[in-house]
PDB file of N, CA and C in Angstrom:
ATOM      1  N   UNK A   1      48.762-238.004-187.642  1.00 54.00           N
ATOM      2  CA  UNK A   1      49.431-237.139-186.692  1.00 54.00           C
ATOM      3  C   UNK A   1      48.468-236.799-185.574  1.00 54.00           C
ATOM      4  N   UNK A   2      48.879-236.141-184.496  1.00 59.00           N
ATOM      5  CA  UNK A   2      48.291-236.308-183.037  1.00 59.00           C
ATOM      6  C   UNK A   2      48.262-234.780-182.699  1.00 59.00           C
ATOM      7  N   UNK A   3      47.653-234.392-182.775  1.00 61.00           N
ATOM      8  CA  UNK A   3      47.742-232.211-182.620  1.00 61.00           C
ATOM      9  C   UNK A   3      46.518-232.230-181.261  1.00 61.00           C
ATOM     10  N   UNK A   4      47.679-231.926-179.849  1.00 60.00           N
ATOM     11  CA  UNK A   4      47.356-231.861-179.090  1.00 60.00           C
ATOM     12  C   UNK A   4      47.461-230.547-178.094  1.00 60.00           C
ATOM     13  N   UNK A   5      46.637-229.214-177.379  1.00 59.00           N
ATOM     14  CA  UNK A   5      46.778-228.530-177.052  1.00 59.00           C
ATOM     15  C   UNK A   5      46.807-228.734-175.287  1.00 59.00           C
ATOM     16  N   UNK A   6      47.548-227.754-174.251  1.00 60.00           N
ATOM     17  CA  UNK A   6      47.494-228.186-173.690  1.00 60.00           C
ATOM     18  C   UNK A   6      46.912-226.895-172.615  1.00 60.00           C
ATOM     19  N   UNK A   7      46.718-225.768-173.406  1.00 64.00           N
ATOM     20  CA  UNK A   7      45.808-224.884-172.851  1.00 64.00           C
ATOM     21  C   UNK A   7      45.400-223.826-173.697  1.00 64.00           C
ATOM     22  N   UNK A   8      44.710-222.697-173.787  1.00 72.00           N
ATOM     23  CA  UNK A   8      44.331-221.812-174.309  1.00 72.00           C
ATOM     24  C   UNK A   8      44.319-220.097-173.853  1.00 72.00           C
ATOM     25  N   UNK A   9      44.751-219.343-174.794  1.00 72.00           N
ATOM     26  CA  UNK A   9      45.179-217.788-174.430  1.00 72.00           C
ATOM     27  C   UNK A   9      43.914-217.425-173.484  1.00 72.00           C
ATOM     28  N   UNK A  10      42.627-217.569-174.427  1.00 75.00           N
ATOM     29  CA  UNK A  10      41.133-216.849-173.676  1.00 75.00           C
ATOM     30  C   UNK A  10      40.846-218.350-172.368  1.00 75.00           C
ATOM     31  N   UNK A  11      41.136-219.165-172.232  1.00 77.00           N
ATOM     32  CA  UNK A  11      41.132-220.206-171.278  1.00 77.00           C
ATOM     33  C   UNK A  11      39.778-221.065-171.321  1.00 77.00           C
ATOM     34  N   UNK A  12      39.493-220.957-172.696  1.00 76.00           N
ATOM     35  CA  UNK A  12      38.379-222.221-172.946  1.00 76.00           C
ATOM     36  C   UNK A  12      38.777-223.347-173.495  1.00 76.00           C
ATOM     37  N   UNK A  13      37.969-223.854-173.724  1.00 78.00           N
ATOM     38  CA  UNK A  13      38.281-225.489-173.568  1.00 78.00           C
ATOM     39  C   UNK A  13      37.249-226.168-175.147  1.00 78.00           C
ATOM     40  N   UNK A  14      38.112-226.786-175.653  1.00 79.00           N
ATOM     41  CA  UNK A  14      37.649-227.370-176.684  1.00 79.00           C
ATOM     42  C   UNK A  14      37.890-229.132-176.873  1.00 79.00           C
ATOM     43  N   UNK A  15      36.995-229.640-177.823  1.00 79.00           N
ATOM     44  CA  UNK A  15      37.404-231.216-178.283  1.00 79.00           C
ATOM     45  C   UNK A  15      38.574-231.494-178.737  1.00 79.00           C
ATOM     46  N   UNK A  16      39.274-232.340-178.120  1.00 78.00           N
ATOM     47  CA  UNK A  16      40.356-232.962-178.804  1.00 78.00           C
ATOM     48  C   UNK A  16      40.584-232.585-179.907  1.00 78.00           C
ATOM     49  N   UNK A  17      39.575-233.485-180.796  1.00 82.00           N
ATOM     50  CA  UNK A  17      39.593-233.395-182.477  1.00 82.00           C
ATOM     51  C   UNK A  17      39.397-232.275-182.767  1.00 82.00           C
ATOM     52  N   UNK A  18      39.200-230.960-182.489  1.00 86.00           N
ATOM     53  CA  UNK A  18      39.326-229.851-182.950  1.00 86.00           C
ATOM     54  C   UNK A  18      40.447-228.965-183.076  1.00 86.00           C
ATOM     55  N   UNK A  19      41.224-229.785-182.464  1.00 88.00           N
ATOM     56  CA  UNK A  19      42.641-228.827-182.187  1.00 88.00           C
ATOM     57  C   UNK A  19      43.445-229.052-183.714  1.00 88.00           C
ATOM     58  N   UNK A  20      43.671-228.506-184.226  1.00 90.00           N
ATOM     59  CA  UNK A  20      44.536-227.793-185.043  1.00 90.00           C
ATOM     60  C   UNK A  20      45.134-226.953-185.763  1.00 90.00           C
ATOM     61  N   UNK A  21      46.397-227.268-186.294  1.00 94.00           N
ATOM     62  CA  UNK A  21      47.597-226.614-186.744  1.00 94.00           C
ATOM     63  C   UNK A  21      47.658-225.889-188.365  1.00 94.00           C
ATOM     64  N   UNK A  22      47.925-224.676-188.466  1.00 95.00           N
ATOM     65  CA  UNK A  22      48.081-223.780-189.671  1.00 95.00           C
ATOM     66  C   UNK A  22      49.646-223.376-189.759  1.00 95.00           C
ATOM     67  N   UNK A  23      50.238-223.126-190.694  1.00 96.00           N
ATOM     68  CA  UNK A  23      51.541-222.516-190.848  1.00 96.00           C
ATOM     69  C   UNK A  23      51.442-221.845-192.697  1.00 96.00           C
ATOM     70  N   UNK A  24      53.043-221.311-192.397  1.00 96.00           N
ATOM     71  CA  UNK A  24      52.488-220.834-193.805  1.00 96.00           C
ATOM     72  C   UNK A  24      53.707-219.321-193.526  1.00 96.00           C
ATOM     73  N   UNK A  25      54.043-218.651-194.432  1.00 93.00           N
ATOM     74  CA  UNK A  25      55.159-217.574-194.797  1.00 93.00           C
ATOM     75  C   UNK A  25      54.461-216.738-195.661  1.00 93.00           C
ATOM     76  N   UNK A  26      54.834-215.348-195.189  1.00 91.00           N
ATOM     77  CA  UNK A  26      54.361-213.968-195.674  1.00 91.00           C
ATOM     78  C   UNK A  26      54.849-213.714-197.182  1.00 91.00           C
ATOM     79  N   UNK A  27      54.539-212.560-197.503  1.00 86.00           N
ATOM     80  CA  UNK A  27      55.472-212.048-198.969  1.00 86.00           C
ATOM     81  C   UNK A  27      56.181-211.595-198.453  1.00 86.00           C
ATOM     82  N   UNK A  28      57.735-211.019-199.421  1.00 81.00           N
ATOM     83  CA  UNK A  28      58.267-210.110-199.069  1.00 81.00           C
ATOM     84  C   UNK A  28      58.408-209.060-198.981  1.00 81.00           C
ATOM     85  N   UNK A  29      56.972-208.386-199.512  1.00 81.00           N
ATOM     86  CA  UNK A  29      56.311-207.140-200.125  1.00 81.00           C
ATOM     87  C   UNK A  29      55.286-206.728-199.214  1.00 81.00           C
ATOM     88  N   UNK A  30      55.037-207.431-197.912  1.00 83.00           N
ATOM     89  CA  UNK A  30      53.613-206.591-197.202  1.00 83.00           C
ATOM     90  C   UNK A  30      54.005-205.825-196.358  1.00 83.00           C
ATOM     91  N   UNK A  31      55.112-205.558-196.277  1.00 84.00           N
ATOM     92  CA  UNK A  31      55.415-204.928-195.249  1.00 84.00           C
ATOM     93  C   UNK A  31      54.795-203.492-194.968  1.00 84.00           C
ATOM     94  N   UNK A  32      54.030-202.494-193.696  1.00 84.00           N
ATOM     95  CA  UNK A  32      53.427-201.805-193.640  1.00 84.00           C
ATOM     96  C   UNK A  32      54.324-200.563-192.748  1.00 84.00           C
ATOM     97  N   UNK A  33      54.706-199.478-193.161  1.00 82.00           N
ATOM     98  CA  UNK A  33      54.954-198.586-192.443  1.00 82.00           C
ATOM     99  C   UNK A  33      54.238-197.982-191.211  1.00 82.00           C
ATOM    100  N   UNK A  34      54.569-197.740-190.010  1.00 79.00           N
ATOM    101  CA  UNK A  34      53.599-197.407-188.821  1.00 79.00           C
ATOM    102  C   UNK A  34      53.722-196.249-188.854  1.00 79.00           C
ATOM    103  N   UNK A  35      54.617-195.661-188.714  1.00 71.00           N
ATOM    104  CA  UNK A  35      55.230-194.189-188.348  1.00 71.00           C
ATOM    105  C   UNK A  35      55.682-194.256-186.944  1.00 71.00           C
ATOM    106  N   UNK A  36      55.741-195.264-186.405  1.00 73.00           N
ATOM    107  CA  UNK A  36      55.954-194.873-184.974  1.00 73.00           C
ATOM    108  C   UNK A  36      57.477-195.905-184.579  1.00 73.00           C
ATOM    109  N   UNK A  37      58.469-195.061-184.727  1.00 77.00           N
ATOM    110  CA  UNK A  37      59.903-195.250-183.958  1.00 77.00           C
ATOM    111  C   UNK A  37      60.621-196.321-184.999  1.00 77.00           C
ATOM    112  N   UNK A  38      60.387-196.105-186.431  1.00 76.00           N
ATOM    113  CA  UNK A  38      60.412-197.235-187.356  1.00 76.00           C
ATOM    114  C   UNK A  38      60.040-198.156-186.969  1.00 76.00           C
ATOM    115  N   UNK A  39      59.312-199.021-186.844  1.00 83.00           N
ATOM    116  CA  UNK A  39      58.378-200.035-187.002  1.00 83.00           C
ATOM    117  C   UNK A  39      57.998-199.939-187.984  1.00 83.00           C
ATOM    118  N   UNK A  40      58.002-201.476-188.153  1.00 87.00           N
ATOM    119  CA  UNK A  40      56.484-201.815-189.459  1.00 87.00           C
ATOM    120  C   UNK A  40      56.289-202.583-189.277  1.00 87.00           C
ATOM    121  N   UNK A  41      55.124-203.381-190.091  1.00 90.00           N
ATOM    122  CA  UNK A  41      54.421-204.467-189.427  1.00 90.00           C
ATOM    123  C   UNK A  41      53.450-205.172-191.066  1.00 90.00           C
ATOM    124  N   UNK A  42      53.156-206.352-190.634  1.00 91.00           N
ATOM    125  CA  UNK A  42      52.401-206.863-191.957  1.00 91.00           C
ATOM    126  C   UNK A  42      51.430-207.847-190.873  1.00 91.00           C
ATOM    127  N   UNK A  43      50.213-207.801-191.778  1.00 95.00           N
ATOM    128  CA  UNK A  43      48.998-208.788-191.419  1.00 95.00           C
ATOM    129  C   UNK A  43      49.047-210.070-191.747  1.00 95.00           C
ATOM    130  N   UNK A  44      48.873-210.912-191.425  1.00 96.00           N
ATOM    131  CA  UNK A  44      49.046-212.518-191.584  1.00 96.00           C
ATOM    132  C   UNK A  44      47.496-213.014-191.485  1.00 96.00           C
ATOM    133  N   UNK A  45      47.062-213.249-192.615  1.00 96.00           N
ATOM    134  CA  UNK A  45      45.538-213.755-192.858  1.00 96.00           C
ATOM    135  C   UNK A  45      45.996-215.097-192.965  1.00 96.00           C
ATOM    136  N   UNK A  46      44.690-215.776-191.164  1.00 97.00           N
ATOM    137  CA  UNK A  46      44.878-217.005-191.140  1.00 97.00           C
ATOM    138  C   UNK A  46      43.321-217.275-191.187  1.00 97.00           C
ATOM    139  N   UNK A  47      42.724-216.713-192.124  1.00 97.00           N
ATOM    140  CA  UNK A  47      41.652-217.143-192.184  1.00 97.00           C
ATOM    141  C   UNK A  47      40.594-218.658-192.658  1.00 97.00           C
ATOM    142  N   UNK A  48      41.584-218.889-193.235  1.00 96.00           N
ATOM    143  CA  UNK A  48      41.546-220.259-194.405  1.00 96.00           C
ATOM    144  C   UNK A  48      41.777-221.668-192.798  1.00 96.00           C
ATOM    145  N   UNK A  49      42.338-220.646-191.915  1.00 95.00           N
ATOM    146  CA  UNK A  49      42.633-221.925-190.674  1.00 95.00           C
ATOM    147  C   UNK A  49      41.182-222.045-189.886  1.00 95.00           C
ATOM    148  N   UNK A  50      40.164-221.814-190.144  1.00 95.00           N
ATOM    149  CA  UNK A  50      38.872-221.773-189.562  1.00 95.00           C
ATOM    150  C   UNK A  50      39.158-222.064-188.070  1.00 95.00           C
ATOM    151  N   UNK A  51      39.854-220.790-187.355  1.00 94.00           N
ATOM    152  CA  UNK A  51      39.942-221.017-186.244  1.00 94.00           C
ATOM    153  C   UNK A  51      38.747-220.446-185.424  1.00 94.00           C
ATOM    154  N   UNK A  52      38.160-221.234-184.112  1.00 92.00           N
ATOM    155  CA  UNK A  52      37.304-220.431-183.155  1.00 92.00           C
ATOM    156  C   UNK A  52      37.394-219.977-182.116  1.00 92.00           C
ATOM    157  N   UNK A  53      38.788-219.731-181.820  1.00 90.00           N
ATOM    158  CA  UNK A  53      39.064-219.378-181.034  1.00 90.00           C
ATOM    159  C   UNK A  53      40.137-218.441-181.196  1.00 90.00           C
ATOM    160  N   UNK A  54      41.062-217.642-180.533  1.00 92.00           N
ATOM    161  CA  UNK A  54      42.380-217.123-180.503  1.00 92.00           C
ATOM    162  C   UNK A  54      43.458-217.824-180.707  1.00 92.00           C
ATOM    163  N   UNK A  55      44.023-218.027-181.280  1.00 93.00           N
ATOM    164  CA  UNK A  55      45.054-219.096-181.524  1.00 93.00           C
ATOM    165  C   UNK A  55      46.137-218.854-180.838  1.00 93.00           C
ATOM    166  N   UNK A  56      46.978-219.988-180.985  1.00 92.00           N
ATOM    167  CA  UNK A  56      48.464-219.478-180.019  1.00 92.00           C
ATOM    168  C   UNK A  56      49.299-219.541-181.413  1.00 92.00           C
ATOM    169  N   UNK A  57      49.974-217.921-181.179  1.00 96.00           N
ATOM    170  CA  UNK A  57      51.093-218.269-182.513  1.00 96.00           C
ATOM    171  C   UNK A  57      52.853-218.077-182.349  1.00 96.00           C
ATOM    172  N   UNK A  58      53.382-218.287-183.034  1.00 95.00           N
ATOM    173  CA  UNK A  58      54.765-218.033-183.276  1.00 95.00           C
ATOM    174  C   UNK A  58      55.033-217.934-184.607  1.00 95.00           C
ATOM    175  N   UNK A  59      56.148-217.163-184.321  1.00 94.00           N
ATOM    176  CA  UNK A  59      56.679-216.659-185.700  1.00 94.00           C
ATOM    177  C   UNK A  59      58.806-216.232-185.997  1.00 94.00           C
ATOM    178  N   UNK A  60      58.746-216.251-186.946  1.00 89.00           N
ATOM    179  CA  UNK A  60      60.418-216.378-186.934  1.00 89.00           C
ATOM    180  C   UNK A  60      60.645-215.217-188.465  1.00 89.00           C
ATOM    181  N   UNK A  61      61.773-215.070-188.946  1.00 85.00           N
ATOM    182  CA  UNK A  61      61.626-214.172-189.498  1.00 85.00           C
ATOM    183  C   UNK A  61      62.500-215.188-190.589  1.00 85.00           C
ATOM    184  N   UNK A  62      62.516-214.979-192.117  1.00 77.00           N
ATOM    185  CA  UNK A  62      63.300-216.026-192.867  1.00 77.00           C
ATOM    186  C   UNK A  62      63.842-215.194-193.989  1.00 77.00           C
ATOM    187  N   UNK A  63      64.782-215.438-194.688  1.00 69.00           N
ATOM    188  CA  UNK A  63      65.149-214.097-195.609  1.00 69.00           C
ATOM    189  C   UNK A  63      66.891-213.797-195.971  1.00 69.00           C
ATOM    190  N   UNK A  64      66.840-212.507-195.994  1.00 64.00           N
ATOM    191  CA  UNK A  64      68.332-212.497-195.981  1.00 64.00           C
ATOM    192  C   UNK A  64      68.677-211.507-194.775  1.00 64.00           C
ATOM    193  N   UNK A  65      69.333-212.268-193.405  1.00 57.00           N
ATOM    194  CA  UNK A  65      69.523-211.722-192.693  1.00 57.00           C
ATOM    195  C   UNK A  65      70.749-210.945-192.406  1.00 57.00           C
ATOM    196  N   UNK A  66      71.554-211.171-192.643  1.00 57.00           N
ATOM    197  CA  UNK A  66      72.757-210.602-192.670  1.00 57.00           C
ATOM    198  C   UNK A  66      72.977-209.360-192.577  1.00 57.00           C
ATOM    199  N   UNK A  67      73.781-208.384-191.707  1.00 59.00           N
ATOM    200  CA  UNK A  67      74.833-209.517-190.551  1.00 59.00           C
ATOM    201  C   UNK A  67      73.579-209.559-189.384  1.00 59.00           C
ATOM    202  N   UNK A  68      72.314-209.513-188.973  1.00 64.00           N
ATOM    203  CA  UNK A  68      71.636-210.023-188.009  1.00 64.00           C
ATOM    204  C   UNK A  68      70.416-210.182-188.226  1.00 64.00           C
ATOM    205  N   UNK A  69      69.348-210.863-187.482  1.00 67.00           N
ATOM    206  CA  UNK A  69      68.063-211.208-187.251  1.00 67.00           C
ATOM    207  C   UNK A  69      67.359-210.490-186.435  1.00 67.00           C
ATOM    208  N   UNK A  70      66.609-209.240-187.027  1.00 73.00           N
ATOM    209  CA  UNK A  70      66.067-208.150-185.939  1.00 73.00           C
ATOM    210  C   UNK A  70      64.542-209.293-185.005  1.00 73.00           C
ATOM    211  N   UNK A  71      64.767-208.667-183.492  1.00 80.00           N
ATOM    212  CA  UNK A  71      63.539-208.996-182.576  1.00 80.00           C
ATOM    213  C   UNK A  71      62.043-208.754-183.033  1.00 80.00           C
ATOM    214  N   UNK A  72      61.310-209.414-183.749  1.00 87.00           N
ATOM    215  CA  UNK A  72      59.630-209.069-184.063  1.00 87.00           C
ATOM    216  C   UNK A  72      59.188-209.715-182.374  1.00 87.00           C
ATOM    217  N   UNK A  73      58.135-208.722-182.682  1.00 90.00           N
ATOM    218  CA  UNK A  73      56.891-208.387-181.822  1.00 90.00           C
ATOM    219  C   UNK A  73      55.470-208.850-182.620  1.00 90.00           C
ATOM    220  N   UNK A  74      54.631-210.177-181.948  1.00 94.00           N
ATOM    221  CA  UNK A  74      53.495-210.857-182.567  1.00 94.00           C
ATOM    222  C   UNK A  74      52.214-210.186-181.795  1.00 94.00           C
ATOM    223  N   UNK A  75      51.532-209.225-182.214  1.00 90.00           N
ATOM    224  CA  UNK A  75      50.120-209.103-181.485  1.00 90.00           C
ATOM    225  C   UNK A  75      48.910-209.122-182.340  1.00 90.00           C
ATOM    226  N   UNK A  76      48.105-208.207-181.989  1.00 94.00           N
ATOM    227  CA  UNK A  76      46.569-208.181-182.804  1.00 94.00           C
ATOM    228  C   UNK A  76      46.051-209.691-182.769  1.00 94.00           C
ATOM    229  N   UNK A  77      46.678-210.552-181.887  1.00 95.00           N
ATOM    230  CA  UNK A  77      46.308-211.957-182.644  1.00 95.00           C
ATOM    231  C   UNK A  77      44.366-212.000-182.678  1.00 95.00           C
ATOM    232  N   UNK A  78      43.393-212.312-183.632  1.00 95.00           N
ATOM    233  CA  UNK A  78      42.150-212.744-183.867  1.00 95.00           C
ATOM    234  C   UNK A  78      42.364-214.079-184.223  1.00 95.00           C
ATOM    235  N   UNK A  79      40.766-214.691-184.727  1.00 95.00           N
ATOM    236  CA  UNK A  79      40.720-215.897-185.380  1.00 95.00           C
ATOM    237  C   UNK A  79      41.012-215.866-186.949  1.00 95.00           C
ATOM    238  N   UNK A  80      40.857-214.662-187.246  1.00 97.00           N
ATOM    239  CA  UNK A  80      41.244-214.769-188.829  1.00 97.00           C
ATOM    240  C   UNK A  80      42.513-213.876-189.602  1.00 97.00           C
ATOM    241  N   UNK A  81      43.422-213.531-187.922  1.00 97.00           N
ATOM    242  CA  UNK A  81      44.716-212.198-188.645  1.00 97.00           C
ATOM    243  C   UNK A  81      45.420-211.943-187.335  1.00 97.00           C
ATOM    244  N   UNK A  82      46.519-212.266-187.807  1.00 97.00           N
ATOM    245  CA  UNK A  82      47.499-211.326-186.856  1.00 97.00           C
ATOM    246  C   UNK A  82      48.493-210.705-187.365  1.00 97.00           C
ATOM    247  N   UNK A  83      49.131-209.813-186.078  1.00 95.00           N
ATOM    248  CA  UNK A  83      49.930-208.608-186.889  1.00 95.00           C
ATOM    249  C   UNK A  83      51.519-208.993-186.848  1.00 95.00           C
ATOM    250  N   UNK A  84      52.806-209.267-187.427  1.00 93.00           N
ATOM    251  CA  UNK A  84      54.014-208.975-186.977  1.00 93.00           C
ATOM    252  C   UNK A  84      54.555-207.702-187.162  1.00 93.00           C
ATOM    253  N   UNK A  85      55.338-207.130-185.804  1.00 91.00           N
ATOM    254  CA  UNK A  85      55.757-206.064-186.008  1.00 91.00           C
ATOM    255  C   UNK A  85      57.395-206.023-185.885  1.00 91.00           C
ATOM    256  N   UNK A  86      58.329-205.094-186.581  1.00 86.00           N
ATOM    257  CA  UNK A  86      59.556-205.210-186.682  1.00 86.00           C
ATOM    258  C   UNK A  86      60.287-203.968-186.842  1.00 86.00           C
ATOM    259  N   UNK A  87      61.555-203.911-185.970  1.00 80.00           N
ATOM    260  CA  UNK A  87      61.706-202.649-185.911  1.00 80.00           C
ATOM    261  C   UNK A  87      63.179-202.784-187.291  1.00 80.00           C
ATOM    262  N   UNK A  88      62.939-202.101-188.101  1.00 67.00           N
ATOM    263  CA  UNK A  88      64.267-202.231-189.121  1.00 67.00           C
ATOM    264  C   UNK A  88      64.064-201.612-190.447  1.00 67.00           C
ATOM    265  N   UNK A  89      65.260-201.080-190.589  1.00 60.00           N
ATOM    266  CA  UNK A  89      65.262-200.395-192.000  1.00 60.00           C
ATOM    267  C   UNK A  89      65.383-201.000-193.061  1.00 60.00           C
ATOM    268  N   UNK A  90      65.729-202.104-192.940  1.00 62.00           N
ATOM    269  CA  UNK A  90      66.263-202.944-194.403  1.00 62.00           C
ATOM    270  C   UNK A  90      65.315-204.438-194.456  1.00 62.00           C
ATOM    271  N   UNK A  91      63.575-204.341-194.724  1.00 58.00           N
ATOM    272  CA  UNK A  91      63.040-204.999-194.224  1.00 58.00           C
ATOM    273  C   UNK A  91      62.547-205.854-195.761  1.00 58.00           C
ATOM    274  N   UNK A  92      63.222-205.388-196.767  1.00 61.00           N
ATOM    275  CA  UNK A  92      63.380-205.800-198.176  1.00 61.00           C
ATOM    276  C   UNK A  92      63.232-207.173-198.336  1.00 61.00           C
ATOM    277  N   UNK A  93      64.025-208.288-197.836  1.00 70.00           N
ATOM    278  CA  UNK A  93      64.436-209.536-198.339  1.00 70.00           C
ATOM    279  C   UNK A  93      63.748-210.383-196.742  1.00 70.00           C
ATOM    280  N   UNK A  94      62.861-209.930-196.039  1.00 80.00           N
ATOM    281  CA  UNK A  94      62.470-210.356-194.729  1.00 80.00           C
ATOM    282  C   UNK A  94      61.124-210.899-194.728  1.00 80.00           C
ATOM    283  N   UNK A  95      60.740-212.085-195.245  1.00 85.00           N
ATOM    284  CA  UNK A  95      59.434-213.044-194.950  1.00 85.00           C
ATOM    285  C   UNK A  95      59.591-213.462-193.109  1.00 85.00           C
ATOM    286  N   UNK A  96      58.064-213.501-193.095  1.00 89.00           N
ATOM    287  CA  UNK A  96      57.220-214.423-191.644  1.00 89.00           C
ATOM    288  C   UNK A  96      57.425-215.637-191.842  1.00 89.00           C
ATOM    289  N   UNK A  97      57.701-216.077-191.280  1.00 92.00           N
ATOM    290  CA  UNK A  97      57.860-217.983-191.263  1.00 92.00           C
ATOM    291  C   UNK A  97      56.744-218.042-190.322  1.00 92.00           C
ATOM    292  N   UNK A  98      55.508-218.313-190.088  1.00 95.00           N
ATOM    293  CA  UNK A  98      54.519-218.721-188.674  1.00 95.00           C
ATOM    294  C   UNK A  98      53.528-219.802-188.433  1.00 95.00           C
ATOM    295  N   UNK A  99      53.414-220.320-187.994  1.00 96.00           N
ATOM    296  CA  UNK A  99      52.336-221.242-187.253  1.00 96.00           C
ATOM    297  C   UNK A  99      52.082-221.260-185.906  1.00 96.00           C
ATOM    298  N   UNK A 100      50.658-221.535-186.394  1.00 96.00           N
ATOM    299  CA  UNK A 100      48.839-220.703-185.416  1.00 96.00           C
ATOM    300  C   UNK A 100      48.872-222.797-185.016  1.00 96.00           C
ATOM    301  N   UNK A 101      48.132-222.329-183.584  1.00 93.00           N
ATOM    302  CA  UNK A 101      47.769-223.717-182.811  1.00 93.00           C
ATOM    303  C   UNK A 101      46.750-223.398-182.560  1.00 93.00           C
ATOM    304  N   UNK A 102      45.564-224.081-182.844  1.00 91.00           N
ATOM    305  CA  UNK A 102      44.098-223.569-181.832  1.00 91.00           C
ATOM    306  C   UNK A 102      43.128-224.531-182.090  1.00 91.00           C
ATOM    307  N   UNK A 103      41.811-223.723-182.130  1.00 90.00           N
ATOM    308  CA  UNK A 103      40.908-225.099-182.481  1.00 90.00           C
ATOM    309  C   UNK A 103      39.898-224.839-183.204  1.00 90.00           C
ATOM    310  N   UNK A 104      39.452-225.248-184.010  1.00 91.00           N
ATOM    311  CA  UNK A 104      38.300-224.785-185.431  1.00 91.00           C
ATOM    312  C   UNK A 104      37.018-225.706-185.120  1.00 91.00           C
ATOM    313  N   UNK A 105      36.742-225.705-183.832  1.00 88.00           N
ATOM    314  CA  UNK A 105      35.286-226.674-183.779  1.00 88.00           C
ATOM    315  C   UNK A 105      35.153-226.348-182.369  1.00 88.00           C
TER     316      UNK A 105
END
C-alpha cells in the first residue's frame, strides 16, 4: 500500500516513507464527564502509532444511534492522544471509530 500525505497541521515536512496510518475504536465505557453544557469527552491513546508529529485525524461515532448521530468535536490533538468531545445524554452504546495520518520518522 502507498500512504501518501499531502500536507501537515504544524507545516513540516517529512520522508515519504514515514508517512503513516493508525486507526482503531474506543470503549464504550471511557466516556468522561466535563461539566460544561453536557459535554463529555474520552481520550484516544495513539501512542502505539509512534507519531512525530501532530497528526491529522478523523473520527465518526459507531454504536447504537438511534433515532440520531450526535455532532463530535476532535481537539487536544498531540503525538500520543487526542480528545473526542460530544454533546449527549445517552452516550451508553457510543464508540470512536478514528484514524490518525502523520508521520513517525
Amino acid at each position: 500500500a502507498v500512504v501518501s500525505t499531502q500536507s501537515t497541521v504544524d507545516g513540516t515536512t517529512h520522508p515519504a516513507p514515514c508517512a503513516t496510518i493508525c486507526t482503531g475504536f474506543t470503549s464504550y465505557y471511557d466516556w468522561i464527564m466535563t461539566g460544561y453544557n453536557g459535554f463529555i469527552y474520552t481520550v484516544v491513546d495513539i501512542t502505539d502509532c509512534h507519531f512525530v508529529a501532530e497528526p491529522t485525524v478523523t473520527a465518526t461515532l459507531y454504536g447504537n444511534s438511534y433515532p440520531f448521530i450526535p455532532a463530535i468535536i476532535i481537539g487536544n490533538i498531540y503525538t500520543d492522544n487526542f480528545r473526542v468531545f460530544l454533546k449527549d445524554t445517552d452516550h451508553r452504546m457510543r464508540r470512536v471509530s478514528w484514524t490518525a495520518a502523520g508521520f513517525n520518522c
